[in-house]
Coordinates of C-alpha atoms in Angstrom, one line a residue:
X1 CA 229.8 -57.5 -42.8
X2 CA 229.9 -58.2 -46.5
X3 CA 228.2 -55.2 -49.0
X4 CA 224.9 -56.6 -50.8
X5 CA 226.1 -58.4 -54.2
X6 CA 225.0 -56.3 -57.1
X7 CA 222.8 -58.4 -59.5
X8 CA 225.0 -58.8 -61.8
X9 CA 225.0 -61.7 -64.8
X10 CA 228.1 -63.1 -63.1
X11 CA 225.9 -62.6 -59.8
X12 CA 223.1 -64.4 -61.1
X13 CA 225.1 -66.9 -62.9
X14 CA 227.1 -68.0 -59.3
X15 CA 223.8 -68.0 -57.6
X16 CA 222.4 -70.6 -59.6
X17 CA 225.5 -73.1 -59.5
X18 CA 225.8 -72.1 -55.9
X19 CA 222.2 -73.9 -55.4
X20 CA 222.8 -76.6 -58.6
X21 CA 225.9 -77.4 -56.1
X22 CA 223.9 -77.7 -52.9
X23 CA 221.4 -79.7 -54.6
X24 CA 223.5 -82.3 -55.9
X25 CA 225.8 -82.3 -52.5
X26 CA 222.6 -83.3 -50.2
X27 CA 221.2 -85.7 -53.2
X28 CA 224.6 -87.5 -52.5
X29 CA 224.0 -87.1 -48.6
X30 CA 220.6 -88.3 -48.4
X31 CA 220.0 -90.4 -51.4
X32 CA 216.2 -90.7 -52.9
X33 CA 215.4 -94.5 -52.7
X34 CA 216.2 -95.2 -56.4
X35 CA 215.6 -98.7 -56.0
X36 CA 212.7 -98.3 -54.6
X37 CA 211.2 -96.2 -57.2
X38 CA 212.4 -98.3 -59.9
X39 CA 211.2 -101.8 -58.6
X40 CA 207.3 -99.7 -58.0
X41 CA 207.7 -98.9 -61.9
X42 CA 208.1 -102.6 -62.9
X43 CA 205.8 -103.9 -60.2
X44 CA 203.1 -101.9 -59.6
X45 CA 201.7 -104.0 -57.2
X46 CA 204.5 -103.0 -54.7
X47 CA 202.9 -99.8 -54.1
X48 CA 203.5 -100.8 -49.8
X49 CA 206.3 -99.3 -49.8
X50 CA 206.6 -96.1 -47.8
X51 CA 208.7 -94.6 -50.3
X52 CA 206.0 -95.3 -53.3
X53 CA 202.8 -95.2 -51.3
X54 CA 201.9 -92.0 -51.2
X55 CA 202.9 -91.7 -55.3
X56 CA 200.1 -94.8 -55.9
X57 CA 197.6 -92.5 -53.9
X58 CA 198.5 -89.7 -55.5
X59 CA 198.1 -90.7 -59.2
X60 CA 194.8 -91.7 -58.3
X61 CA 194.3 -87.6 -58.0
X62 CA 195.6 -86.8 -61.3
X63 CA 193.7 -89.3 -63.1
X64 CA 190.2 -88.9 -60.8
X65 CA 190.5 -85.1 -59.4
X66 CA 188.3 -84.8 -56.3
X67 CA 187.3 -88.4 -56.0
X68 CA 187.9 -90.3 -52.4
X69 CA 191.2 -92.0 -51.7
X70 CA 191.4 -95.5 -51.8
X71 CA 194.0 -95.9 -49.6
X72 CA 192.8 -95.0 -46.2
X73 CA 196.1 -94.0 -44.8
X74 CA 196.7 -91.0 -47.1
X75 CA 192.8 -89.9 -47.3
X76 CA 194.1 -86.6 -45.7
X77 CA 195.2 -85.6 -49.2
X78 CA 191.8 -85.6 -51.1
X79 CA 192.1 -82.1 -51.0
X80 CA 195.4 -81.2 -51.8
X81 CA 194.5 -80.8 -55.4
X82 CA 197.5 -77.7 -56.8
X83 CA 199.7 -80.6 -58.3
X84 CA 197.1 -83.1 -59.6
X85 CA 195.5 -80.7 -61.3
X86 CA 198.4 -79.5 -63.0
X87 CA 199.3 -83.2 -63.8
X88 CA 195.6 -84.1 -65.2
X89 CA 195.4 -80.6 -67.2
X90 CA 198.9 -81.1 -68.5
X91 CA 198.6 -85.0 -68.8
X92 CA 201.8 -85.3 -66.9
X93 CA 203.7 -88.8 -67.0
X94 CA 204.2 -90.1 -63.5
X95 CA 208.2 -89.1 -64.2
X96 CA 207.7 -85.8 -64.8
X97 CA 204.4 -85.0 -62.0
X98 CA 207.0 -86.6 -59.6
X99 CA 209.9 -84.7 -60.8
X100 CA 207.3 -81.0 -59.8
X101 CA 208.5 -82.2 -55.7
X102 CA 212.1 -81.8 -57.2
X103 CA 211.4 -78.8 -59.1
X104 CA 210.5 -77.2 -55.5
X105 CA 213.4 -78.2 -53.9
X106 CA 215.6 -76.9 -56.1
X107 CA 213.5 -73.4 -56.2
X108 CA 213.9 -73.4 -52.4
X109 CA 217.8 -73.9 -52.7
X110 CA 217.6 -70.9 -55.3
X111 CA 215.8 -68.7 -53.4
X112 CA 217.8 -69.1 -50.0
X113 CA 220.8 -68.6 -52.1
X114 CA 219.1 -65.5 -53.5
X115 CA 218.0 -64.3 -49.8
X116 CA 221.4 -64.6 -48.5
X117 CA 223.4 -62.9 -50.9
X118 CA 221.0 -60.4 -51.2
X119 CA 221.3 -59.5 -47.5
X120 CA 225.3 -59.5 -47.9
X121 CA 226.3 -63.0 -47.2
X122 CA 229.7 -64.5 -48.5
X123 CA 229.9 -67.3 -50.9
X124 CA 230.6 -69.9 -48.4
X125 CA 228.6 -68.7 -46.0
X126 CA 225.5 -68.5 -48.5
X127 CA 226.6 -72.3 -49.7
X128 CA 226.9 -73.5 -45.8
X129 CA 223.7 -72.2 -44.9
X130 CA 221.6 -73.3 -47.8
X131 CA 223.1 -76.9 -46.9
X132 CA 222.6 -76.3 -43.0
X133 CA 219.0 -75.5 -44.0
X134 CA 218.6 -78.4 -46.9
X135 CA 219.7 -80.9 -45.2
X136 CA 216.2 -81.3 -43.2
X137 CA 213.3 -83.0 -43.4
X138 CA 211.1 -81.2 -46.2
X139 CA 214.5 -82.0 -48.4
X140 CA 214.4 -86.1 -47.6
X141 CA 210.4 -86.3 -47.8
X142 CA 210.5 -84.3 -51.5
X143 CA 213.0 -86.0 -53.1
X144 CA 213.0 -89.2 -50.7
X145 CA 209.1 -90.1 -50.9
X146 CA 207.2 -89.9 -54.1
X147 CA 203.8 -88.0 -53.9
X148 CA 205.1 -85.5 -51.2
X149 CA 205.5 -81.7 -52.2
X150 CA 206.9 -80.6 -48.7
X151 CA 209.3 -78.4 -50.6
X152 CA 206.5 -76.1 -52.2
X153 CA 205.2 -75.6 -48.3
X154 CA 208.7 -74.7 -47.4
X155 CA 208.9 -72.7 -50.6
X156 CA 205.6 -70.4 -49.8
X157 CA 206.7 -70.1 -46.1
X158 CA 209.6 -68.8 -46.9
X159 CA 208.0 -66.4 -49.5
X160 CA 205.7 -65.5 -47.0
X161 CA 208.3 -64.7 -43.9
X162 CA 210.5 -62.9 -46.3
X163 CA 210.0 -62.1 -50.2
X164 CA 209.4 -58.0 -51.2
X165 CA 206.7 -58.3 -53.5
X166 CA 202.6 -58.3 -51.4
X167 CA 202.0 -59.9 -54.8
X168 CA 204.4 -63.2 -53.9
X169 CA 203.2 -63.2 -50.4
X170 CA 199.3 -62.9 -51.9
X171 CA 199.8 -66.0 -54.6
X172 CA 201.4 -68.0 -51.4
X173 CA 198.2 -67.6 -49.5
X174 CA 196.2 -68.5 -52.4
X175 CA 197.9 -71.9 -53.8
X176 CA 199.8 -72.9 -50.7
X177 CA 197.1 -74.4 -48.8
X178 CA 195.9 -76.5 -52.0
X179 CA 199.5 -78.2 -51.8
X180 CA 199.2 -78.9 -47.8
X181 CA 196.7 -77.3 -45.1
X182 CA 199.5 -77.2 -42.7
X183 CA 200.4 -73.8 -44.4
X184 CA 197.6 -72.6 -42.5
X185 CA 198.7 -73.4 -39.4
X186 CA 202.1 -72.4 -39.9
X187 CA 201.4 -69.0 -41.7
X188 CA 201.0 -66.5 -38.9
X189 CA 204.4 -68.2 -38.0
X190 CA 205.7 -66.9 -40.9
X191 CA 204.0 -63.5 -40.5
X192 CA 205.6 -62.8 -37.1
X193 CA 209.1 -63.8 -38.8
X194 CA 208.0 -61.3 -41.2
X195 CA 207.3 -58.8 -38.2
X196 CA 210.7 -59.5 -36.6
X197 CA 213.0 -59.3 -39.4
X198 CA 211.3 -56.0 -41.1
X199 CA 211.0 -54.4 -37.8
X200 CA 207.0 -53.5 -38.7
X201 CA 204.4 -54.4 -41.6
X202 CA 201.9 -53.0 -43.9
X203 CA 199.4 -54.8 -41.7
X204 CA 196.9 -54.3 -44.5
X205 CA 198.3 -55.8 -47.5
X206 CA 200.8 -57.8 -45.4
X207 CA 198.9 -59.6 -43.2
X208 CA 195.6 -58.4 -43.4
X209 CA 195.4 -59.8 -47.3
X210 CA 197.0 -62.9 -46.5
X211 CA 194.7 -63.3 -43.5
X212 CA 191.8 -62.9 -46.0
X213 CA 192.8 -65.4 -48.2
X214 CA 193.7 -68.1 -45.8
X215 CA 189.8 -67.6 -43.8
X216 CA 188.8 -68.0 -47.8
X217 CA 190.3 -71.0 -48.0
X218 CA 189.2 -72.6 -44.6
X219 CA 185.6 -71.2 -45.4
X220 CA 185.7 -73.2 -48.9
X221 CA 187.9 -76.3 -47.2
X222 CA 185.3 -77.0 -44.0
X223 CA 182.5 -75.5 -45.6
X224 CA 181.8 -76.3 -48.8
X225 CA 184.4 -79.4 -49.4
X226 CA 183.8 -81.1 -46.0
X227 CA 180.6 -82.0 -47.3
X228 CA 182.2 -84.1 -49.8
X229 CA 184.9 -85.5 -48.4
X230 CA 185.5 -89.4 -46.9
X231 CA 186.0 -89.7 -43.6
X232 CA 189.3 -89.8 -43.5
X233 CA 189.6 -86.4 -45.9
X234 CA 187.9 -84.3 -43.0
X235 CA 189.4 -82.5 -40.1
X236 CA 187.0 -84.5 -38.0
X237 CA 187.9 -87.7 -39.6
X238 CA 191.8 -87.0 -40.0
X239 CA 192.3 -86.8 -36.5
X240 CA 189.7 -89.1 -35.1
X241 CA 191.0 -92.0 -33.7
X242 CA 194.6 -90.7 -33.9
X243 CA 196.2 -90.2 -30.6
X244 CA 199.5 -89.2 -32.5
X245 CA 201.5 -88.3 -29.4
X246 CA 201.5 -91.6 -28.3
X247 CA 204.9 -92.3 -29.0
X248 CA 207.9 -92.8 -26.3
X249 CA 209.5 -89.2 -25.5
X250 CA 212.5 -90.0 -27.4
X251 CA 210.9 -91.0 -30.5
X252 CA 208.9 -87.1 -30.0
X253 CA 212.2 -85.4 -29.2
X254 CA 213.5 -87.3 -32.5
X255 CA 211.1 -86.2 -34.5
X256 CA 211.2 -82.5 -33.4
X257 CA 215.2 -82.8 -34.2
X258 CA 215.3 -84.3 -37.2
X259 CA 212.5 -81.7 -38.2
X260 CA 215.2 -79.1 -38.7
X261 CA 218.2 -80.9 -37.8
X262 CA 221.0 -78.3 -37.7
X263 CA 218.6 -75.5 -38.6
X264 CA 217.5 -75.5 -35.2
X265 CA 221.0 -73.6 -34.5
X266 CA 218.9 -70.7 -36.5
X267 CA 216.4 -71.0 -34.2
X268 CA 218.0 -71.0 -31.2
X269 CA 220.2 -67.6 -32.5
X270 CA 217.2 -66.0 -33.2
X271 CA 215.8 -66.2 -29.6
X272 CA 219.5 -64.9 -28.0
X273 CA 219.8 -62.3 -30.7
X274 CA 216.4 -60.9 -30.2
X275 CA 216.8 -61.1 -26.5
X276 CA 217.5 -57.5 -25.6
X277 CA 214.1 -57.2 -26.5
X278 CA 212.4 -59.9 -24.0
X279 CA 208.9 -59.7 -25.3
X280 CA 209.6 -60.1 -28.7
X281 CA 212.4 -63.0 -28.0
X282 CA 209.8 -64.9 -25.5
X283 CA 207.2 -64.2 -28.3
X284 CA 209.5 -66.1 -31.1
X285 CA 210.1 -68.7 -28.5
X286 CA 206.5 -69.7 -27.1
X287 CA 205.5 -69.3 -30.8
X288 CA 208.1 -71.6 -32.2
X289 CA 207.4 -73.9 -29.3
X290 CA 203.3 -74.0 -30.0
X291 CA 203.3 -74.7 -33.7
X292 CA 205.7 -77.7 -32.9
X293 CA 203.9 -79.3 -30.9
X294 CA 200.7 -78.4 -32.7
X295 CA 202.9 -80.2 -35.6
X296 CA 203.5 -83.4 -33.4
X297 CA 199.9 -83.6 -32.3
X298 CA 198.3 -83.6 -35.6
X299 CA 200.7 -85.7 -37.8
X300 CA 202.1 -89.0 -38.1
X301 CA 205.6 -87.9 -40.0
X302 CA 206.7 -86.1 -37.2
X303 CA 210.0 -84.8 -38.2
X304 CA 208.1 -83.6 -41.5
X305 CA 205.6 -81.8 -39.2
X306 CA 208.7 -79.2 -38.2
X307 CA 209.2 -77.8 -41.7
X308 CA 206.7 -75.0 -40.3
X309 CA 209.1 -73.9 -38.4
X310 CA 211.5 -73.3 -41.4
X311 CA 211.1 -69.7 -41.3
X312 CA 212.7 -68.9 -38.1
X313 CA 215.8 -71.2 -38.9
X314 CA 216.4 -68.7 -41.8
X315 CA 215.3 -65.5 -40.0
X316 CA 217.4 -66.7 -36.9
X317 CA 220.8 -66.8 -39.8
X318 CA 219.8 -63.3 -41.5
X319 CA 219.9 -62.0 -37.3
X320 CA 223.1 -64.1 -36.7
X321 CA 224.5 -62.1 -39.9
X322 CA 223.1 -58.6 -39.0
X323 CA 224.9 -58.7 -35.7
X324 CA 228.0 -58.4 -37.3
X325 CA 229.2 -61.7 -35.2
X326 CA 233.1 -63.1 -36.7
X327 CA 232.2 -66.6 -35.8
X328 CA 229.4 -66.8 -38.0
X329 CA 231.6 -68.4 -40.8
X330 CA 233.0 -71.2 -38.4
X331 CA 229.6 -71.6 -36.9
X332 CA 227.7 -72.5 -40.5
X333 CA 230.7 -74.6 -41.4
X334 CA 230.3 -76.5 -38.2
X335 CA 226.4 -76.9 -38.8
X336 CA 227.0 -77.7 -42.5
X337 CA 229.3 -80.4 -42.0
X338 CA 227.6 -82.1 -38.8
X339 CA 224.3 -81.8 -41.0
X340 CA 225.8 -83.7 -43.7
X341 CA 228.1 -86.4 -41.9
X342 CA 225.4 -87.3 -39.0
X343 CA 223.1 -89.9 -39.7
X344 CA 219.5 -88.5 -40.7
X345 CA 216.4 -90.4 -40.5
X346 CA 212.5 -89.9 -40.8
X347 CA 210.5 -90.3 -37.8
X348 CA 206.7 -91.1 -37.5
X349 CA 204.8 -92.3 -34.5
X350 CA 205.5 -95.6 -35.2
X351 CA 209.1 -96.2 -36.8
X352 CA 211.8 -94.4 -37.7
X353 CA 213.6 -95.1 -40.7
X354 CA 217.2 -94.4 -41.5
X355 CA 218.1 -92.3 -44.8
X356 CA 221.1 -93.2 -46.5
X357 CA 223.9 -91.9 -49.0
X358 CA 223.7 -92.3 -52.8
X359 CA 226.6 -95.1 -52.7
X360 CA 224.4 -97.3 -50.4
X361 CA 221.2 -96.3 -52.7
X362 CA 223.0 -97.5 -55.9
X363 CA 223.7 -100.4 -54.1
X364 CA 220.5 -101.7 -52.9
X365 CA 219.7 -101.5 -57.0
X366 CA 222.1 -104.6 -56.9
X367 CA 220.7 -106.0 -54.0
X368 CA 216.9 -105.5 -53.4
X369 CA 215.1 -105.6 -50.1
X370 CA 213.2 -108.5 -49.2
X371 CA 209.9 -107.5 -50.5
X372 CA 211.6 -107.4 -53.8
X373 CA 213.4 -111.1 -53.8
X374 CA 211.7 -113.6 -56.2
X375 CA 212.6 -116.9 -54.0
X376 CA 210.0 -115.5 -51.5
X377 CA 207.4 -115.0 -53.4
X378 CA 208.4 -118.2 -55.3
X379 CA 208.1 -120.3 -52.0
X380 CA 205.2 -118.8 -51.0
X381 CA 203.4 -119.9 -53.6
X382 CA 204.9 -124.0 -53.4
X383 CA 203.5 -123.7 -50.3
X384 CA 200.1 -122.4 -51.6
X385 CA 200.0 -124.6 -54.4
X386 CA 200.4 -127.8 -51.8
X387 CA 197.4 -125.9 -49.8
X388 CA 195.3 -125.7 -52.6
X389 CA 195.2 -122.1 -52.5
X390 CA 195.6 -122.0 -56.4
X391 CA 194.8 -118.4 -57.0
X392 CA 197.7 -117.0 -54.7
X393 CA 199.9 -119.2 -55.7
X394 CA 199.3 -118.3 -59.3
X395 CA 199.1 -114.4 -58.2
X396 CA 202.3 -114.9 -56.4
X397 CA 204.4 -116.8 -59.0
X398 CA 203.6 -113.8 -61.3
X399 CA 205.1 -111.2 -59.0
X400 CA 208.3 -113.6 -58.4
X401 CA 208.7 -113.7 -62.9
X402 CA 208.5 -110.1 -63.0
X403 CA 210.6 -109.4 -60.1
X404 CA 213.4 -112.5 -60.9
X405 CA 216.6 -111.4 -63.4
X406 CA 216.1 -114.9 -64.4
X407 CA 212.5 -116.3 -64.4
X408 CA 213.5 -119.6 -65.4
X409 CA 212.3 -121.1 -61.9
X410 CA 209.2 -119.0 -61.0
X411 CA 207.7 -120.0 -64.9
X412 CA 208.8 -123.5 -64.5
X413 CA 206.6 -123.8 -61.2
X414 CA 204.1 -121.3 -62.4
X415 CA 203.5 -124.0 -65.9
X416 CA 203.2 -126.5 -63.5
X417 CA 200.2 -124.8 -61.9
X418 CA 198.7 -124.2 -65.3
X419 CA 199.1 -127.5 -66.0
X420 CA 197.8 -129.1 -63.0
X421 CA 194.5 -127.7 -64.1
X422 CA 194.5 -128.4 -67.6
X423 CA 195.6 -124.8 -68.9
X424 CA 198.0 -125.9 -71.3
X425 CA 197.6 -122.6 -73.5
X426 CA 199.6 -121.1 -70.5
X427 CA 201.8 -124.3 -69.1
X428 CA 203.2 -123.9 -72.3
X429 CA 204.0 -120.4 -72.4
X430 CA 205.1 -120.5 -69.1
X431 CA 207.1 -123.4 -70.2
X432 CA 208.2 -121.6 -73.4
X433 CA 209.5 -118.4 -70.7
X434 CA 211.7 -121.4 -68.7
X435 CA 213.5 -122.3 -72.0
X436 CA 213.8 -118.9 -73.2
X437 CA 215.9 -118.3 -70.3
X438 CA 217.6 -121.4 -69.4
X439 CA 218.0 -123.1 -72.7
X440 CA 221.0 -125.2 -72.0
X441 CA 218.4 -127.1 -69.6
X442 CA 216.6 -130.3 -71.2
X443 CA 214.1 -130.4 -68.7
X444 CA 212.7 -127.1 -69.8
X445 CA 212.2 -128.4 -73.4
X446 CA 210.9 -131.3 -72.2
X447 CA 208.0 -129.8 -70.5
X448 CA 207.3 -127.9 -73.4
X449 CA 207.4 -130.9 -75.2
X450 CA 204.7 -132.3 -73.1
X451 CA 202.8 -128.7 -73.0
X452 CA 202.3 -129.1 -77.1
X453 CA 201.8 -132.7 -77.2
X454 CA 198.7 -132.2 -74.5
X455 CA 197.5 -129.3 -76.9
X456 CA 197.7 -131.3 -80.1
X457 CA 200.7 -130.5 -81.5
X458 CA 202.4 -133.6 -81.9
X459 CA 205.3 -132.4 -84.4
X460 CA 205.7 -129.4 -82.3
X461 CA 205.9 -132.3 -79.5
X462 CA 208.6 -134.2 -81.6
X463 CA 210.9 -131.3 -81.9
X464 CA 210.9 -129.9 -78.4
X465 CA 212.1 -133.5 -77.7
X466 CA 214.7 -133.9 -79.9
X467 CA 216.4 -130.1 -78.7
X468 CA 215.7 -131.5 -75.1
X469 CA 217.4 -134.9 -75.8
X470 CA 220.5 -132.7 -77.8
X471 CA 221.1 -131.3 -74.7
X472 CA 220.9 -134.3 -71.9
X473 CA 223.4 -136.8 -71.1
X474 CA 223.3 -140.1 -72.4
X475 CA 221.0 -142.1 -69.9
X476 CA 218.2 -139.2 -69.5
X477 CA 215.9 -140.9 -71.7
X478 CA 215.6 -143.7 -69.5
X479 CA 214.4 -141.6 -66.9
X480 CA 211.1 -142.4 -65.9
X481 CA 208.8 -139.7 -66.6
X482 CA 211.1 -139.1 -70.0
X483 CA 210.4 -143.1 -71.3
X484 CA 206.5 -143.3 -69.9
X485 CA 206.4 -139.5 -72.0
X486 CA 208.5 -141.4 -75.2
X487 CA 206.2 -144.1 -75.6
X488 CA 203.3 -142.3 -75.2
X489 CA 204.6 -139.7 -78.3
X490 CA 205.6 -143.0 -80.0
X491 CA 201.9 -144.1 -80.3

């Protein structure tokens, strides 16, 4: 067993690449959906996607604290006000309010770093077990999902279950359950890891405090705020209607995996290391057992529901350590490197979606999912316009020029719209965008030829004809539509 590392500046100065290193391995590993976030920034009207849909709900908060969510599927956070507030106080930009879910994973990171070398771990085994415990799902929903701040619940769990100072554990019982009421659920959790890995507490200022503040909290929360809250931002309302276990076994035993993924190994030690004692081993057990499926029955995001359970994967490591066992170096690296190589999704009730490296991420920038390919939307709205369904079309050609590298196509169609209803202000500047980006094409000169005659502007007419016949072969003025067009110019 390795003495306790003396802090140290060299200490402290390892300790913080140690976690900048475990951070930027399990970015690469499980890859935040870049494309995604950048295709929401230039179309806001994306906001569908799961990875942005929370984020659209979110900034809602910070500009309107306190007011009812729009979107009923995340009504449940009307209440979780910590980071809004910080964002509309500090009149964040969505960049850095976002970047605050970061922050906490990378605090997390730091402070199991910190943890394990205080209690005598190596350097690689402090750097396999930060990544064994990382690579889980409060990591993929923080820096994965925009608008989640799974990593500050972790955070004050794990501040809770194992941080000196009453002071730390007080402040986590007082901002925690502002970031996500499932602290209060999961705190006495944390308590009894407390309990176990102390071997006793102040049961005053250790749990009685705490205990204090979290009734506080759920006087004020179901009291006071429940009052004023939607529907769907109620307890009541929350779970009403929501039968969240229905869900096929394996999609439930997916979700409680991928909850902790290889920190379940922590877990699992724990139990077999405490089990010369049998009451507290069955107690860490049954315990670990009721809060997950307390987790499953009362969220969607299943394997986000086991980050409650964080605590024990960490106490279970610090037990594995204390028990002076030799194969606790080859068992992290094991853990670590199936945690990292092993596919990794998120699972809900009703999907589960795959999470993928930072190669594949930086790809999908070149190639973007269907909901973000222009032709769709472009067709869509042909087929509208022949419908007659005119304000679709027209709302639908705009996402396709925004969303198009090229929106020659999309503004040609989109000017023929205008056009077809005598806007000609707009058929021309639609027109005007088509030339702009394909100006070797006469056609698109043409029409804005035909866009300024239409408006009055007959010389403006003349010389958008002349570029247009530059550019054409020989025989395109006798083209129909281009002679009928000619002769009406020429009178």
């Amino acid at each position: 067993m390795n003495a306790v590392a003396p802090r140290t500046p060299r200490e402290t100065a390892g300790r913080v690449l140690l976690a900048a290193g475990c951070l930027l391995l399990l970015v690469y590993f499980f890859s935040p959906s870049w494309g995604a976030f950048r295709l929401w920034a230039r179309v806001p009207e994306l906001s569908d996607m799961m990875e942005v849909r929370r984020g659209a709900a979110v900034l809602e908060q910070v500009a309107h604290p306190g007011t009812p969510v729009a979107d009923e599927l995340h009504r449940a956070i009307q209440w979780r006000l910590l980071f809004p507030l910080i964002g509309h106080v500090l009149h964040l930009s969505p960049p850095l309010f976002f970047a605050l879910a970061d922050l906490g994973a990378i605090l997390v990171l730091g402070y199991l770093v910190a943890l394990l070398r205080n209690n005598g771990f190596s350097w690689t085994a402090t750097g396999l077990a930060a990544v064994t415990l990382g690579a889980a799902s409060w990591f993929f929903t923080s820096t994965g999902w925009l608008g989640y701040f799974d990593s500050w619940l972790a955070l004050a769990l794990l501040l809770l279950a194992f941080a000196e100072s009453r002071w730390i554990l007080w402040c986590a019982c007082l901002l925690a359950p502002w970031v996500d009421e499932r602290f209060v659920l999961a705190a006495p959790f944390a308590l009894l890891c407390r309990w176990l890995w102390r071997g006793g507490l102040d049961w005053r200022r250790e749990a009685g405090v705490p205990a204090a503040l979290l009734a506080l909290f759920v006087a004020v929360r179901l009291g006071f705020l429940a009052g004023r809250s939607a529907a769907g931002a109620t307890v009541g309302g929350y779970l009403a209607g929501h039968d969240y276990l229905d869900a096929p076994p394996a999609r439930l035993a997916l979700g409680v995996w991928e909850g902790l993924r290889f920190g379940w190994l922590g877990v699992g030690a724990g139990v077999v290391l405490l089990w010369p004692q049998r009451g507290r081993a069955l107690g860490l057990a049954l315990a670990a057992a009721t809060l997950a499926a307390v987790g499953l029955a009362t969220a969607q995001d299943y394997s986000r529901s086991m980050t409650m359970l964080l605590p024990a994967a960490l106490l279970g490591l610090l037990l594995l350590h204390r028990a002076h066992s030799h194969r606790e170096t080859v068992l992290l690296a094991a853990g670590a490197a199936l945690a990292l190589l092993l596919p990794a999704h998120h699972v809900m009730n009703d999907r589960v979606n795959p999470i993928y490296h930072l190669q594949h991420e930086l790809a999908v920038l070149e190639t973007p999912p269907p909901i973000a390919m222009p032709e769709l939307y472009e067709l869509r709205a042909i087929h509208e316009m022949e419908r007659g369904e005119f304000p679709q079309a027209d709302a639908d050609l705009d996402l396709a020029i925004r969303l198009a590298a090229n929106p020659a196509s999309p503004a040609r169609q989109r000017g023929i719209l205008a056009a077809s209803q005598g806007r000609w202000d707009e058929a021309l500047r639609y027109f005007s965008l088509m030339a702009e980006n394909d100006p070797q094409n006469p056609d698109a000169w043409f029409m804005c030829a035909q866009a300024s005659l239409a408006l009055g502007r007959p010389s403006d007419a003349h010389a958008h004809l002349d570029h247009a016949r530059s550019l054409a072969p020989a025989d395109w003025t006798s083209r129909p539509d281009v002679a009928r067009f000619l002769a009406k110019l020429g009178r």
